[in-house]
Coordinates of C-alpha atoms in Angstrom, one line a residue:
X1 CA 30.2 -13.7 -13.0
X2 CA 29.5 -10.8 -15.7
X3 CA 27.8 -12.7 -18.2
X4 CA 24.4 -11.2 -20.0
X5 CA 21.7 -13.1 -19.7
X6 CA 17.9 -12.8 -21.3
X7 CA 14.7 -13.6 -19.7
X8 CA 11.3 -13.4 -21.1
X9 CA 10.4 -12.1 -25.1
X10 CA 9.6 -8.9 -26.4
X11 CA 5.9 -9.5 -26.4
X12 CA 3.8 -9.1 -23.1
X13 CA 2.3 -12.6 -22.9
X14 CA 5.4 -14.2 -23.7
X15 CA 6.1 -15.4 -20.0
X16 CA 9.2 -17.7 -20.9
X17 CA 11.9 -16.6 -17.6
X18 CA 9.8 -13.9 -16.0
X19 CA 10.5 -15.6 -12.8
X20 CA 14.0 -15.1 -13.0
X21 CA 13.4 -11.5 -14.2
X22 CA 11.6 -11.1 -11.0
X23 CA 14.2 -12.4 -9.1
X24 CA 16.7 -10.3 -10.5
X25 CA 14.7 -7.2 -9.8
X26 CA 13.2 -8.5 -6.5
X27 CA 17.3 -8.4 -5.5
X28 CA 17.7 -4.5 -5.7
X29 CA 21.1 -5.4 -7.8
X30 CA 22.7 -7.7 -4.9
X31 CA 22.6 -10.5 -7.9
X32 CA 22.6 -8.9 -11.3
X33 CA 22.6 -5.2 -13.1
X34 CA 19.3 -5.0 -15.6
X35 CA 20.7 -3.2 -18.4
X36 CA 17.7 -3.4 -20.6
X37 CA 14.1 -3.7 -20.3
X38 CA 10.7 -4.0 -22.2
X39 CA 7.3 -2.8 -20.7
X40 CA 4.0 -2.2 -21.6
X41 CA 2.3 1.3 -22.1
X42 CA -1.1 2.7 -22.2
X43 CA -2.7 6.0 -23.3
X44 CA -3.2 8.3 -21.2
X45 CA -6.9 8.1 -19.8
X46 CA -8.9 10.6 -21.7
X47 CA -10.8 11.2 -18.2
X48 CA -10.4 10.9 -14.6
X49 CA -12.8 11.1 -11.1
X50 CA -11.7 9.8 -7.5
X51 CA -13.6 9.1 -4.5
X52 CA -12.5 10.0 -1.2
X53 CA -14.8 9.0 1.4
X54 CA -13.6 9.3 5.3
X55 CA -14.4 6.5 8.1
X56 CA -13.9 6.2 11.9
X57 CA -14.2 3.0 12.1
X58 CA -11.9 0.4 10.9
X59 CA -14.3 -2.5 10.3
X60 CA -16.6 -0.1 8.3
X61 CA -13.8 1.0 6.0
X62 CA -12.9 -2.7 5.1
X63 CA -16.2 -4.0 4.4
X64 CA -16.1 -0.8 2.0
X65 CA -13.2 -2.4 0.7
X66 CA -14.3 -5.8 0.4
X67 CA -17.4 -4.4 -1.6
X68 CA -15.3 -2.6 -3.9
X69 CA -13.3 -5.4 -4.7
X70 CA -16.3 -7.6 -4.8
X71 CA -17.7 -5.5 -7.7
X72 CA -17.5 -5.4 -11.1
X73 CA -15.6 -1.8 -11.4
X74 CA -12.4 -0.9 -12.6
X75 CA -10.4 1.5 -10.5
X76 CA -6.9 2.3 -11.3
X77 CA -6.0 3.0 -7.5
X78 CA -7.3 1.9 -4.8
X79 CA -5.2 3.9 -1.6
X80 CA -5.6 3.1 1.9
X81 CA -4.4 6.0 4.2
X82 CA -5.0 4.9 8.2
X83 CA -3.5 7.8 10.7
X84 CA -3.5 6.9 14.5
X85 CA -2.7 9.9 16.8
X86 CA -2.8 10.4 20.7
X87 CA -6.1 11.7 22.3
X88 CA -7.6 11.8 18.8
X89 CA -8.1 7.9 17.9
X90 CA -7.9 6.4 14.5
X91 CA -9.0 8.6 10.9
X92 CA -9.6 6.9 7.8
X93 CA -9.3 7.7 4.3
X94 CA -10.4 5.8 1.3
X95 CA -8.9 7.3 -2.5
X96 CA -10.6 5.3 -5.6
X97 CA -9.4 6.6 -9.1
X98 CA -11.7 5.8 -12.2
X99 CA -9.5 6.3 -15.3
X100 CA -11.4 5.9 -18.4
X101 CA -14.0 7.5 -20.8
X102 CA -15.5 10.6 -19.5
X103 CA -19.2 8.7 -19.1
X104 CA -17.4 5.4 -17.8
X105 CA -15.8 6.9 -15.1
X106 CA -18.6 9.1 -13.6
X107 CA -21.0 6.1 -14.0
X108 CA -18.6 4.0 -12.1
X109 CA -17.4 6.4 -9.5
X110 CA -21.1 6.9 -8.5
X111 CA -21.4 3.0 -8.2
X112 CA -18.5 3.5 -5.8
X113 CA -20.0 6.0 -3.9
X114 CA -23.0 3.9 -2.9
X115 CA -20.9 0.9 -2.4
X116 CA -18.8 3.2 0.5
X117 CA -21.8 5.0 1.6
X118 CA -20.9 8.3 0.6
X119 CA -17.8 10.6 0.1
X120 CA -16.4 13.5 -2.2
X121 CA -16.4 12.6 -5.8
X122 CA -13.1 15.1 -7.1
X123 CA -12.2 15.8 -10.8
X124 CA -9.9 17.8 -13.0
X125 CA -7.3 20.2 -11.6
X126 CA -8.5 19.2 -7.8
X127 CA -8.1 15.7 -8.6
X128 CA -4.2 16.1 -10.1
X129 CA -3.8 18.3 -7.1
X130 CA -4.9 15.4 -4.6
X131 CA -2.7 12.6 -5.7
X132 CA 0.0 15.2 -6.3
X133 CA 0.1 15.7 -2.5
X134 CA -0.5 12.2 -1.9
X135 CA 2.4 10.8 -3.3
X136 CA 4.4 13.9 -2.5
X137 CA 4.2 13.3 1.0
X138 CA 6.5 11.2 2.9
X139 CA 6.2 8.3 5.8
X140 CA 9.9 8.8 7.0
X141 CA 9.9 10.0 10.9
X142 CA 12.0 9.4 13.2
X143 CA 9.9 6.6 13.9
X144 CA 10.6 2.9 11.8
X145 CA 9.1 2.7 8.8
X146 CA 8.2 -1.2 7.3
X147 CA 6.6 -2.8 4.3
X148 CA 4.7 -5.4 4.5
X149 CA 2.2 -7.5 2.7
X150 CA -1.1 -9.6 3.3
X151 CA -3.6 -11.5 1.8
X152 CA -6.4 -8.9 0.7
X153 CA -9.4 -10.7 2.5
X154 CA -7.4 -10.1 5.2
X155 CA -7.2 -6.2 5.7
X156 CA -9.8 -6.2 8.7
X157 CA -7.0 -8.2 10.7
X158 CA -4.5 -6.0 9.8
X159 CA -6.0 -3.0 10.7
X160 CA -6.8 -4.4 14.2
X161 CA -3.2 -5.2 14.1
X162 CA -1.9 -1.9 13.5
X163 CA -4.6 -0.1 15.5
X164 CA -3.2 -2.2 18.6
X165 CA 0.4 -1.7 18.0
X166 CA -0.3 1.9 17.3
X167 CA -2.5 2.3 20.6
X168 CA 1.2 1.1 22.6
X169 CA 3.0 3.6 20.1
X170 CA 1.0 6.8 20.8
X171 CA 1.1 7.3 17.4
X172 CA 1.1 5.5 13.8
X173 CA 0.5 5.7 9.7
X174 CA -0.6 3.1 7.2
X175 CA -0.8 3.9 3.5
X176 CA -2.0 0.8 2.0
X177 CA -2.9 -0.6 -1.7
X178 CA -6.2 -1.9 -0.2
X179 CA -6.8 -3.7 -3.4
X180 CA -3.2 -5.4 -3.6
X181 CA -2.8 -6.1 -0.1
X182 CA 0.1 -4.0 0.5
X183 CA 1.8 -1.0 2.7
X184 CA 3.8 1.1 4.5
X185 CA 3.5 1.2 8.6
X186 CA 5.2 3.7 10.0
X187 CA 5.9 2.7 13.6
X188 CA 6.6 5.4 16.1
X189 CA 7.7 5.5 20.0
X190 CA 10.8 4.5 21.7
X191 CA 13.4 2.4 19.9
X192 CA 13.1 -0.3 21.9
X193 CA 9.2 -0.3 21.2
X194 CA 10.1 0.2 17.1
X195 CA 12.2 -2.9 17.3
X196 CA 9.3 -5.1 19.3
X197 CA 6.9 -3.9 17.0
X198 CA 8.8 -5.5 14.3
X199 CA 9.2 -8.6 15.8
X200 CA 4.9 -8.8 17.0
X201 CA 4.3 -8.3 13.0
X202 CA 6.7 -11.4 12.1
X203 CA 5.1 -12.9 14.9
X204 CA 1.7 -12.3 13.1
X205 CA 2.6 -15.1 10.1
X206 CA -1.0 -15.2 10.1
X207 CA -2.3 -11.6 9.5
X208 CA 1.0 -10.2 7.4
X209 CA 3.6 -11.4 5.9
X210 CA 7.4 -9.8 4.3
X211 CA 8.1 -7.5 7.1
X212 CA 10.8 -5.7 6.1
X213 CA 12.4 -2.7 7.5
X214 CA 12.3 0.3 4.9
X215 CA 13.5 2.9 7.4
X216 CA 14.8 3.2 10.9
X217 CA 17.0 4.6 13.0
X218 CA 20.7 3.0 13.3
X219 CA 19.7 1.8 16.8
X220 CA 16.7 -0.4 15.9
X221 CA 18.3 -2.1 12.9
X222 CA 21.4 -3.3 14.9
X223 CA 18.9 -4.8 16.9
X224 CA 16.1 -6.2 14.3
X225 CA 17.2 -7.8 11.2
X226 CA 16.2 -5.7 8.0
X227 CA 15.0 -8.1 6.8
X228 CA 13.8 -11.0 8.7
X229 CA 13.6 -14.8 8.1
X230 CA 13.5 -16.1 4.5

């Protein structure tokens, strides 16, 4: 109705209304403009490594994960990249960023490298370079594009869930905040296909959960609902 409202303080632990600042932002502006916000900053990181170790095998990148997670280390991303292609199976791609002290992040971007079992450790103008091109590059196709969410324990399930809907597809994409349990799935094939792939992940209440339609062409979305049930 126009009014301003106030949630929350201007200190980071005052938590007084945050859920109705989430709210507000969680509606992309459908219930309310933000016209003013406070966040926290950090430094920049004085130094920087990431690990980018490659797997073949689904079950072996998620235990990787799970050991990661398990740990006592500190990454500032941990990026899930999954491709599934026709004739050439499914590649995977682990990135974990160490942003710290010089000495704290090679000492614990080595302990990640034995807890993955091996992989590139890349620094300095290689490293910018990497996740420049990472999140440079873009999921939108012609295929459907949909974010969804899961409970992190849960990323070998998920996996087998998009490796099996991606087998039917011919082809598929995942980039996932392994740590989070979050991502994109890009969905390709037929339209009618996009649109029953939709409907088998909010089938899956068990495995993922928020399905919701990022991208896709006109066709699909007058047949799926953006969105899906509440």
């Amino acid at each position: 109705d126009g009014r301003l409202v106030k949630a929350g303080g201007n200190v980071v632990k005052n938590v007084a209304g945050y859920d109705l600042g989430k709210l507000v932002s969680g509606s992309f502006g459908s219930l309310a403009a933000i016209v003013s916000a406070t966040f926290k900053l950090l430094p920049v990181p004085v130094s920087s490594e990431t690990l980018s170790a490659a797997f073949q095998d689904r079950d072996a990148v998620a235990a990787a994960v799970a050991r990661l997670t398990d740990s006592q280390l500190d990454p500032t991303a941990m990026e899930l990249h999954a491709t599934h292609g026709p004739n050439r199976g499914a590649t995977y791609r682990l990135l974990v960023r160490f942003a710290t002290s010089p000495a704290a992040a090679a000492a614990q971007v080595e302990q990640a490298r034995a807890l993955t079992g091996g992989g590139e450790v890349i620094s300095a103008d290689a490293e910018t370079a990497l996740w420049r091109r990472y999140h440079g590059r873009t999921l939108v196709s012609a295929g459907t594009l949909v974010r969804m969410t899961w409970l992190p324990a849960a990323l070998p399930h998920v996996l087998a869930l998009v490796e099996e809907i991606a087998r039917s597809a011919g082809s598929a994409e995942l980039v996932a905040r392994a740590a989070v349990g979050m991502g994109l799935f890009r969905i390709d094939g037929g339209v009618d296909f996009q649109a029953s792939a939709v409907d088998r992940l909010r089938a899956r209440a068990d495995t993922v959960r928020h399905v919701t339609i990022q991208d896709a062409p006109p066709e699909v979305k007058a047949n799926v609902d953006p969105w899906g049930p509440p």
